[in-house]
mmCIF file of C-alpha atoms in Angstrom:
data_model
loop_
_atom_site.group_PDB
_atom_site.id
_atom_site.type_symbol
_atom_site.label_atom_id
_atom_site.label_comp_id
_atom_site.label_asym_id
_atom_site.label_seq_id
_atom_site.Cartn_x
_atom_site.Cartn_y
_atom_site.Cartn_z
ATOM 1 C CA UNK A 1 5.925 24.015 9.576
ATOM 2 C CA UNK A 2 9.066 21.933 9.976
ATOM 3 C CA UNK A 3 10.856 21.962 13.271
ATOM 4 C CA UNK A 4 14.360 23.427 13.284
ATOM 5 C CA UNK A 5 16.887 20.735 12.724
ATOM 6 C CA UNK A 6 14.472 18.916 10.400
ATOM 7 C CA UNK A 7 12.752 15.606 10.836
ATOM 8 C CA UNK A 8 13.669 12.232 9.423
ATOM 9 C CA UNK A 9 13.684 12.121 5.641
ATOM 10 C CA UNK A 10 11.376 9.499 4.092
ATOM 11 C CA UNK A 11 14.215 7.004 3.778
ATOM 12 C CA UNK A 12 15.586 7.745 7.264
ATOM 13 C CA UNK A 13 12.120 7.214 8.727
ATOM 14 C CA UNK A 14 12.526 3.516 7.952
ATOM 15 C CA UNK A 15 16.297 3.232 8.405
ATOM 16 C CA UNK A 16 16.224 4.597 11.964
ATOM 17 C CA UNK A 17 13.943 1.847 13.359
ATOM 18 C CA UNK A 18 15.984 -0.801 11.505
ATOM 19 C CA UNK A 19 19.185 0.545 13.052
ATOM 20 C CA UNK A 20 17.612 0.603 16.526
ATOM 21 C CA UNK A 21 16.433 -2.989 16.082
ATOM 22 C CA UNK A 22 19.932 -4.045 15.066
ATOM 23 C CA UNK A 23 21.396 -2.451 18.188
ATOM 24 C CA UNK A 24 18.894 -4.263 20.386
ATOM 25 C CA UNK A 25 19.537 -7.686 18.871
ATOM 26 C CA UNK A 26 23.309 -7.167 18.880
ATOM 27 C CA UNK A 27 23.390 -6.055 22.508
ATOM 28 C CA UNK A 28 21.185 -8.962 23.572
ATOM 29 C CA UNK A 29 23.255 -11.548 21.725
ATOM 30 C CA UNK A 30 26.588 -10.218 23.014
ATOM 31 C CA UNK A 31 25.320 -9.986 26.594
ATOM 32 C CA UNK A 32 23.874 -13.515 26.468
ATOM 33 C CA UNK A 33 27.157 -14.935 25.191
ATOM 34 C CA UNK A 34 29.378 -13.045 27.639
ATOM 35 C CA UNK A 35 27.292 -13.940 30.686
ATOM 36 C CA UNK A 36 26.578 -17.536 29.690
ATOM 37 C CA UNK A 37 22.843 -17.001 29.880
ATOM 38 C CA UNK A 38 22.245 -19.666 27.227
ATOM 39 C CA UNK A 39 25.411 -21.709 27.631
ATOM 40 C CA UNK A 40 23.594 -25.022 27.252
ATOM 41 C CA UNK A 41 22.128 -24.179 23.850
ATOM 42 C CA UNK A 42 23.584 -24.882 20.435
ATOM 43 C CA UNK A 43 24.546 -21.894 18.305
ATOM 44 C CA UNK A 44 21.464 -22.026 16.016
ATOM 45 C CA UNK A 45 19.156 -22.241 19.024
ATOM 46 C CA UNK A 46 21.089 -19.484 20.833
ATOM 47 C CA UNK A 47 20.783 -17.196 17.816
ATOM 48 C CA UNK A 48 17.123 -18.095 17.354
ATOM 49 C CA UNK A 49 16.201 -17.398 20.977
ATOM 50 C CA UNK A 50 18.169 -14.152 21.066
ATOM 51 C CA UNK A 51 16.773 -12.788 17.809
ATOM 52 C CA UNK A 52 13.159 -13.749 18.533
ATOM 53 C CA UNK A 53 13.282 -12.600 22.174
ATOM 54 C CA UNK A 54 14.798 -9.247 21.226
ATOM 55 C CA UNK A 55 12.481 -8.956 18.251
ATOM 56 C CA UNK A 56 9.464 -9.573 20.469
ATOM 57 C CA UNK A 57 10.539 -6.742 22.742
ATOM 58 C CA UNK A 58 11.207 -4.401 19.812
ATOM 59 C CA UNK A 59 7.880 -5.071 18.129
ATOM 60 C CA UNK A 60 5.932 -4.929 21.395
ATOM 61 C CA UNK A 61 7.539 -1.656 22.486
ATOM 62 C CA UNK A 62 6.900 -0.189 19.039
ATOM 63 C CA UNK A 63 3.230 -1.170 19.317
ATOM 64 C CA UNK A 64 3.032 0.537 22.705
ATOM 65 C CA UNK A 65 4.696 3.639 21.274
ATOM 66 C CA UNK A 66 2.349 3.877 18.290
ATOM 67 C CA UNK A 67 -0.759 3.449 20.413
ATOM 68 C CA UNK A 68 0.551 5.928 22.981
ATOM 69 C CA UNK A 69 1.152 8.424 20.190
ATOM 70 C CA UNK A 70 -2.445 7.958 19.106
ATOM 71 C CA UNK A 71 -3.543 8.954 22.607
ATOM 72 C CA UNK A 72 -1.175 11.943 22.759
ATOM 73 C CA UNK A 73 -1.999 13.490 19.390
ATOM 74 C CA UNK A 74 -4.267 16.553 19.608
ATOM 75 C CA UNK A 75 -7.866 16.685 18.454
ATOM 76 C CA UNK A 76 -8.393 17.772 14.856
ATOM 77 C CA UNK A 77 -10.518 20.770 15.831
ATOM 78 C CA UNK A 78 -7.598 22.299 17.724
ATOM 79 C CA UNK A 79 -5.347 22.563 14.653
ATOM 80 C CA UNK A 80 -5.139 24.905 11.642
ATOM 81 C CA UNK A 81 -5.473 23.627 8.064
ATOM 82 C CA UNK A 82 -1.906 22.530 7.282
ATOM 83 C CA UNK A 83 -1.394 21.004 10.720
ATOM 84 C CA UNK A 84 -4.658 19.137 10.281
ATOM 85 C CA UNK A 85 -3.340 17.532 7.101
ATOM 86 C CA UNK A 86 -0.170 16.552 8.972
ATOM 87 C CA UNK A 87 -2.274 15.070 11.763
ATOM 88 C CA UNK A 88 -4.259 12.916 9.331
ATOM 89 C CA UNK A 89 -1.049 11.771 7.654
ATOM 90 C CA UNK A 90 0.631 10.883 10.953
ATOM 91 C CA UNK A 91 -2.437 9.001 12.231
ATOM 92 C CA UNK A 92 -2.725 7.013 9.009
ATOM 93 C CA UNK A 93 0.965 6.109 9.054
ATOM 94 C CA UNK A 94 0.746 5.084 12.709
ATOM 95 C CA UNK A 95 -2.296 2.866 12.081
ATOM 96 C CA UNK A 96 -0.691 1.152 9.099
ATOM 97 C CA UNK A 97 2.572 0.652 10.977
ATOM 98 C CA UNK A 98 0.677 -0.840 13.922
ATOM 99 C CA UNK A 99 -0.806 -3.556 11.689
ATOM 100 C CA UNK A 100 2.646 -4.490 10.359
ATOM 101 C CA UNK A 101 4.358 -4.433 13.754
ATOM 102 C CA UNK A 102 1.613 -6.370 15.535
ATOM 103 C CA UNK A 103 1.735 -9.080 12.852
ATOM 104 C CA UNK A 104 5.531 -9.197 13.167
ATOM 105 C CA UNK A 105 5.266 -9.425 16.952
ATOM 106 C CA UNK A 106 2.838 -12.344 16.757
ATOM 107 C CA UNK A 107 5.028 -14.181 14.224
ATOM 108 C CA UNK A 108 8.155 -13.700 16.373
ATOM 109 C CA UNK A 109 6.374 -15.027 19.463
ATOM 110 C CA UNK A 110 5.260 -18.166 17.621
ATOM 111 C CA UNK A 111 8.697 -18.797 16.109
ATOM 112 C CA UNK A 112 10.344 -18.017 19.444
ATOM 113 C CA UNK A 113 8.264 -20.729 21.103
ATOM 114 C CA UNK A 114 9.882 -23.322 18.849
ATOM 115 C CA UNK A 115 13.412 -22.201 19.706
ATOM 116 C CA UNK A 116 12.697 -22.096 23.439
ATOM 117 C CA UNK A 117 11.157 -25.574 23.327
ATOM 118 C CA UNK A 118 14.232 -26.784 21.457
ATOM 119 C CA UNK A 119 16.442 -25.315 24.187
ATOM 120 C CA UNK A 120 14.335 -26.849 26.969
ATOM 121 C CA UNK A 121 14.419 -30.365 25.468
ATOM 122 C CA UNK A 122 17.939 -30.143 24.040
ATOM 123 C CA UNK A 123 16.782 -31.005 20.525
ATOM 124 C CA UNK A 124 17.030 -29.285 17.124
ATOM 125 C CA UNK A 125 13.933 -27.381 16.103
ATOM 126 C CA UNK A 126 13.363 -29.723 13.155
ATOM 127 C CA UNK A 127 13.124 -32.731 15.495
ATOM 128 C CA UNK A 128 10.556 -31.304 17.917
ATOM 129 C CA UNK A 129 7.217 -33.035 18.287
ATOM 130 C CA UNK A 130 3.834 -31.439 18.800
ATOM 131 C CA UNK A 131 3.580 -33.058 22.202
ATOM 132 C CA UNK A 132 6.801 -31.386 23.361
ATOM 133 C CA UNK A 133 5.571 -27.977 22.229
ATOM 134 C CA UNK A 134 2.233 -28.470 23.995
ATOM 135 C CA UNK A 135 3.970 -29.709 27.152
ATOM 136 C CA UNK A 136 6.261 -26.668 27.289
ATOM 137 C CA UNK A 137 3.439 -24.254 26.545
ATOM 138 C CA UNK A 138 1.056 -25.663 29.154
ATOM 139 C CA UNK A 139 3.173 -27.020 32.020
ATOM 140 C CA UNK A 140 5.852 -24.340 32.411
ATOM 141 C CA UNK A 141 5.169 -20.829 33.665
ATOM 142 C CA UNK A 142 7.374 -19.362 30.948
ATOM 143 C CA UNK A 143 5.458 -21.335 28.344
ATOM 144 C CA UNK A 144 2.059 -20.213 29.561
ATOM 145 C CA UNK A 145 3.326 -16.640 29.723
ATOM 146 C CA UNK A 146 4.573 -16.799 26.149
ATOM 147 C CA UNK A 147 1.222 -18.125 24.967
ATOM 148 C CA UNK A 148 -0.447 -15.205 26.752
ATOM 149 C CA UNK A 149 1.927 -12.823 24.978
ATOM 150 C CA UNK A 150 0.905 -14.361 21.659
ATOM 151 C CA UNK A 151 -2.728 -13.788 22.573
ATOM 152 C CA UNK A 152 -2.038 -10.142 23.424
ATOM 153 C CA UNK A 153 -0.204 -9.633 20.136
ATOM 154 C CA UNK A 154 -3.186 -11.145 18.314
ATOM 155 C CA UNK A 155 -5.526 -8.713 20.096
ATOM 156 C CA UNK A 156 -3.329 -5.775 19.096
ATOM 157 C CA UNK A 157 -3.318 -7.009 15.493
ATOM 158 C CA UNK A 158 -7.097 -7.395 15.429
ATOM 159 C CA UNK A 159 -7.602 -3.916 16.891
ATOM 160 C CA UNK A 160 -5.106 -2.431 14.434
ATOM 161 C CA UNK A 161 -6.883 -3.960 11.450
ATOM 162 C CA UNK A 162 -10.226 -2.693 12.747
ATOM 163 C CA UNK A 163 -8.830 0.817 13.275
ATOM 164 C CA UNK A 164 -7.360 0.832 9.788
ATOM 165 C CA UNK A 165 -10.858 0.171 8.460
ATOM 166 C CA UNK A 166 -12.551 2.654 10.793
ATOM 167 C CA UNK A 167 -10.634 4.413 13.552
ATOM 168 C CA UNK A 168 -13.792 4.899 15.595
ATOM 169 C CA UNK A 169 -14.426 1.148 15.891
ATOM 170 C CA UNK A 170 -11.724 0.637 18.535
ATOM 171 C CA UNK A 171 -10.353 3.175 21.003
ATOM 172 C CA UNK A 172 -6.563 3.350 20.783
ATOM 173 C CA UNK A 173 -6.232 2.632 24.523
ATOM 174 C CA UNK A 174 -7.481 -0.934 24.004
ATOM 175 C CA UNK A 175 -4.534 -2.120 21.856
ATOM 176 C CA UNK A 176 -2.201 -0.076 24.087
ATOM 177 C CA UNK A 177 -3.308 -2.014 27.181
ATOM 178 C CA UNK A 178 -3.067 -5.320 25.291
ATOM 179 C CA UNK A 179 0.451 -4.460 24.111
ATOM 180 C CA UNK A 180 1.541 -3.531 27.635
ATOM 181 C CA UNK A 181 0.182 -6.808 29.007
ATOM 182 C CA UNK A 182 1.995 -8.728 26.286
ATOM 183 C CA UNK A 183 5.279 -7.042 27.174
ATOM 184 C CA UNK A 184 4.875 -7.409 30.922
ATOM 185 C CA UNK A 185 4.133 -11.141 30.853
ATOM 186 C CA UNK A 186 7.610 -12.466 29.868
ATOM 187 C CA UNK A 187 9.326 -10.395 32.554
ATOM 188 C CA UNK A 188 6.895 -11.507 35.242
ATOM 189 C CA UNK A 189 7.175 -15.211 34.390
ATOM 190 C CA UNK A 190 10.938 -15.038 33.900
ATOM 191 C CA UNK A 191 12.062 -13.009 36.914
ATOM 192 C CA UNK A 192 9.682 -13.706 39.774
ATOM 193 C CA UNK A 193 9.172 -17.428 39.944
ATOM 194 C CA UNK A 194 11.611 -17.966 42.812
ATOM 195 C CA UNK A 195 11.259 -14.623 44.564
ATOM 196 C CA UNK A 196 10.610 -14.794 48.296
ATOM 197 C CA UNK A 197 7.901 -12.113 48.068
ATOM 198 C CA UNK A 198 6.170 -13.206 44.902
ATOM 199 C CA UNK A 199 3.368 -10.624 44.845
ATOM 200 C CA UNK A 200 5.682 -7.647 45.340
ATOM 201 C CA UNK A 201 8.091 -9.042 42.750
ATOM 202 C CA UNK A 202 5.308 -9.410 40.164
ATOM 203 C CA UNK A 203 4.115 -5.837 40.728
ATOM 204 C CA UNK A 204 7.658 -4.476 40.599
ATOM 205 C CA UNK A 205 8.682 -6.251 37.391
ATOM 206 C CA UNK A 206 5.367 -5.483 35.716
ATOM 207 C CA UNK A 207 5.570 -1.772 36.522
ATOM 208 C CA UNK A 208 9.219 -1.702 35.424
ATOM 209 C CA UNK A 209 8.519 -3.283 32.035
ATOM 210 C CA UNK A 210 5.411 -1.186 31.430
ATOM 211 C CA UNK A 211 7.102 2.111 32.263
ATOM 212 C CA UNK A 212 10.092 1.257 30.079
ATOM 213 C CA UNK A 213 7.843 0.377 27.148
ATOM 214 C CA UNK A 214 5.926 3.659 27.415
ATOM 215 C CA UNK A 215 9.139 5.693 27.648
ATOM 216 C CA UNK A 216 11.086 3.954 24.875
ATOM 217 C CA UNK A 217 8.156 3.382 22.537
ATOM 218 C CA UNK A 218 6.781 6.862 23.041
ATOM 219 C CA UNK A 219 10.074 8.607 22.297
ATOM 220 C CA UNK A 220 10.669 6.476 19.208
ATOM 221 C CA UNK A 221 7.194 7.212 17.838
ATOM 222 C CA UNK A 222 7.541 10.951 18.493
ATOM 223 C CA UNK A 223 10.986 11.049 16.883
ATOM 224 C CA UNK A 224 10.034 9.106 13.745
ATOM 225 C CA UNK A 225 6.505 10.392 13.098
ATOM 226 C CA UNK A 226 6.067 13.763 14.820
ATOM 227 C CA UNK A 227 9.431 15.543 15.153
ATOM 228 C CA UNK A 228 9.261 17.140 11.701
ATOM 229 C CA UNK A 229 5.774 18.615 12.265
ATOM 230 C CA UNK A 230 6.219 21.525 14.651
ATOM 231 C CA UNK A 231 2.523 22.189 15.505
ATOM 232 C CA UNK A 232 1.990 18.516 16.342
ATOM 233 C CA UNK A 233 5.232 18.404 18.300
ATOM 234 C CA UNK A 234 4.189 21.428 20.351
ATOM 235 C CA UNK A 235 0.984 19.617 21.311
ATOM 236 C CA UNK A 236 2.478 16.170 21.967
ATOM 237 C CA UNK A 237 5.781 16.981 23.648
ATOM 238 C CA UNK A 238 4.551 18.513 26.945
ATOM 239 C CA UNK A 239 2.237 15.564 27.594
ATOM 240 C CA UNK A 240 4.898 13.019 26.699
ATOM 241 C CA UNK A 241 7.532 14.791 28.788
ATOM 242 C CA UNK A 242 5.378 14.560 31.907
ATOM 243 C CA UNK A 243 4.753 10.878 31.249
ATOM 244 C CA UNK A 244 8.454 10.257 30.573
ATOM 245 C CA UNK A 245 9.413 11.832 33.881
ATOM 246 C CA UNK A 246 7.004 9.554 35.724
ATOM 247 C CA UNK A 247 8.386 6.574 33.805
ATOM 248 C CA UNK A 248 11.959 7.404 34.808
ATOM 249 C CA UNK A 249 11.013 7.507 38.492
ATOM 250 C CA UNK A 250 9.055 4.248 38.194
ATOM 251 C CA UNK A 251 11.863 2.477 36.333
ATOM 252 C CA UNK A 252 14.441 3.559 38.918
ATOM 253 C CA UNK A 253 12.452 2.444 41.960
ATOM 254 C CA UNK A 254 11.189 -0.829 40.488
ATOM 255 C CA UNK A 255 14.607 -1.563 39.014
ATOM 256 C CA UNK A 256 16.134 -1.474 42.489
ATOM 257 C CA UNK A 257 13.447 -3.826 43.806
ATOM 258 C CA UNK A 258 13.745 -6.204 40.850
ATOM 259 C CA UNK A 259 17.522 -6.349 41.179
ATOM 260 C CA UNK A 260 17.213 -7.240 44.852
ATOM 261 C CA UNK A 261 14.803 -10.089 44.039
ATOM 262 C CA UNK A 262 16.949 -11.395 41.194
ATOM 263 C CA UNK A 263 20.341 -11.101 42.875
ATOM 264 C CA UNK A 264 19.671 -12.311 46.396
ATOM 265 C CA UNK A 265 22.599 -10.221 47.698
ATOM 266 C CA UNK A 266 24.299 -7.014 46.614
ATOM 267 C CA UNK A 267 27.634 -8.842 46.327
ATOM 268 C CA UNK A 268 26.159 -10.726 43.374
ATOM 269 C CA UNK A 269 26.225 -7.479 41.387
ATOM 270 C CA UNK A 270 29.882 -8.045 40.571
ATOM 271 C CA UNK A 271 30.215 -11.795 41.074
ATOM 272 C CA UNK A 272 27.516 -13.052 38.682
ATOM 273 C CA UNK A 273 26.695 -12.541 35.027
ATOM 274 C CA UNK A 274 23.181 -11.449 35.974
ATOM 275 C CA UNK A 275 24.567 -8.842 38.356
ATOM 276 C CA UNK A 276 26.906 -7.408 35.734
ATOM 277 C CA UNK A 277 23.989 -7.122 33.320
ATOM 278 C CA UNK A 278 22.040 -5.242 35.999
ATOM 279 C CA UNK A 279 24.954 -2.819 36.445
ATOM 280 C CA UNK A 280 25.249 -2.279 32.696
ATOM 281 C CA UNK A 281 21.526 -1.640 32.387
ATOM 282 C CA UNK A 282 21.582 0.745 35.354
ATOM 283 C CA UNK A 283 24.433 2.690 33.775
ATOM 284 C CA UNK A 284 22.471 2.999 30.538
ATOM 285 C CA UNK A 285 19.422 4.270 32.421
ATOM 286 C CA UNK A 286 21.436 7.005 34.163
ATOM 287 C CA UNK A 287 22.783 8.248 30.837
ATOM 288 C CA UNK A 288 19.312 7.973 29.305
ATOM 289 C CA UNK A 289 17.790 10.156 32.001
ATOM 290 C CA UNK A 290 20.361 12.877 31.252
ATOM 291 C CA UNK A 291 19.940 12.594 27.484
ATOM 292 C CA UNK A 292 16.161 12.560 27.824
ATOM 293 C CA UNK A 293 16.094 15.874 29.646
ATOM 294 C CA UNK A 294 18.465 17.442 27.121
ATOM 295 C CA UNK A 295 16.572 16.125 24.086
ATOM 296 C CA UNK A 296 13.186 17.269 25.361
ATOM 297 C CA UNK A 297 14.514 20.748 26.182
ATOM 298 C CA UNK A 298 15.960 21.050 22.685
ATOM 299 C CA UNK A 299 12.799 19.761 21.046
ATOM 300 C CA UNK A 300 10.645 22.164 23.023
ATOM 301 C CA UNK A 301 12.878 25.134 22.203
ATOM 302 C CA UNK A 302 13.325 24.155 18.545
ATOM 303 C CA UNK A 303 17.099 24.224 18.973
ATOM 304 C CA UNK A 304 19.486 22.400 16.676
ATOM 305 C CA UNK A 305 20.596 19.669 16.373
ATOM 306 C CA UNK A 306 17.275 18.291 17.606
ATOM 307 C CA UNK A 307 17.339 14.800 16.124
ATOM 308 C CA UNK A 308 20.956 14.093 17.016
ATOM 309 C CA UNK A 309 20.222 14.094 20.747
ATOM 310 C CA UNK A 310 16.823 12.404 20.563
ATOM 311 C CA UNK A 311 18.223 9.814 18.151
ATOM 312 C CA UNK A 312 21.171 9.121 20.459
ATOM 313 C CA UNK A 313 18.795 8.655 23.379
ATOM 314 C CA UNK A 314 16.666 6.206 21.390
ATOM 315 C CA UNK A 315 19.755 4.302 20.210
ATOM 316 C CA UNK A 316 20.901 3.884 23.809
ATOM 317 C CA UNK A 317 17.383 2.786 24.688
ATOM 318 C CA UNK A 318 17.698 0.090 22.028
ATOM 319 C CA UNK A 319 20.893 -1.191 23.667
ATOM 320 C CA UNK A 320 19.140 -1.168 27.046
ATOM 321 C CA UNK A 321 16.300 -3.229 25.580
ATOM 322 C CA UNK A 322 18.858 -5.764 24.421
ATOM 323 C CA UNK A 323 20.328 -5.971 27.907
ATOM 324 C CA UNK A 324 16.834 -6.436 29.330
ATOM 325 C CA UNK A 325 16.206 -9.288 26.913
ATOM 326 C CA UNK A 326 19.470 -10.909 27.994
ATOM 327 C CA UNK A 327 18.477 -10.492 31.635
ATOM 328 C CA UNK A 328 15.334 -12.527 30.998
ATOM 329 C CA UNK A 329 17.523 -15.395 29.800
ATOM 330 C CA UNK A 330 20.132 -15.084 32.550
ATOM 331 C CA UNK A 331 17.621 -15.004 35.392
#
């Protein structure tokens, strides 16, 4: 049974994520330029860092969303015949997509390392030496964190390939935890190095990034893969809604703490580029919370237009991801 309002058509199923990715990269690039987060970099390096950093976030969040969906989907024995066929189709699509996205994530991390090394040493990528790459990756906290992210992406890829061969070989929670760790690491190494209370800052930023990934990735996966299958949606939506509510509370509280650590004073909210990015991101989160409640009520009631509201929420989430990526460069 198809939910009222319809789900994404086959073509739209692929166009929607591409459009969301474009919004993320565009927002990140514009914010980085306007705030001078990468003012010392040449244009090719600026573009390279922005695209790879945003792309890493997009791919990582998508991996979290797909693995979360795998945990939220109902058991086969609880579904009638047609819904069971839909469940098998959705699981297969999610597993195949996870392989592609994890491989993309790993590739973007590795390419992003080159651009960030080029920025650190003030040299074109083509002129970098192996020693400079090793030095950046081993001696700087950001470098070690990026290497850890690459390792997490590799774990997700390995688990995804194994699950594609036999889903029972690897529990879906294993790649989900690896993906969350990979996403948390850049924020922790980028935001908390100079914080006065380092331990609290690490916990705050980690919880913030993890909750955001579960919320954004989960909604995107539900919208693209589940929204058109009403029996699956009825089973997934209540569980996701409860998780989303918890994520909103976590993001709000940890966002306030993280802003305090990053700004130093509340006056910096309007006097620094970092502070203005924080305000813009906070504004997006307020609107997202309102849209999220509206979209979930419409999805649960089967009211039209379902996808318009959920799609708008996810698009705004994509912009927020871009602002978050810019924040990691401005910090």
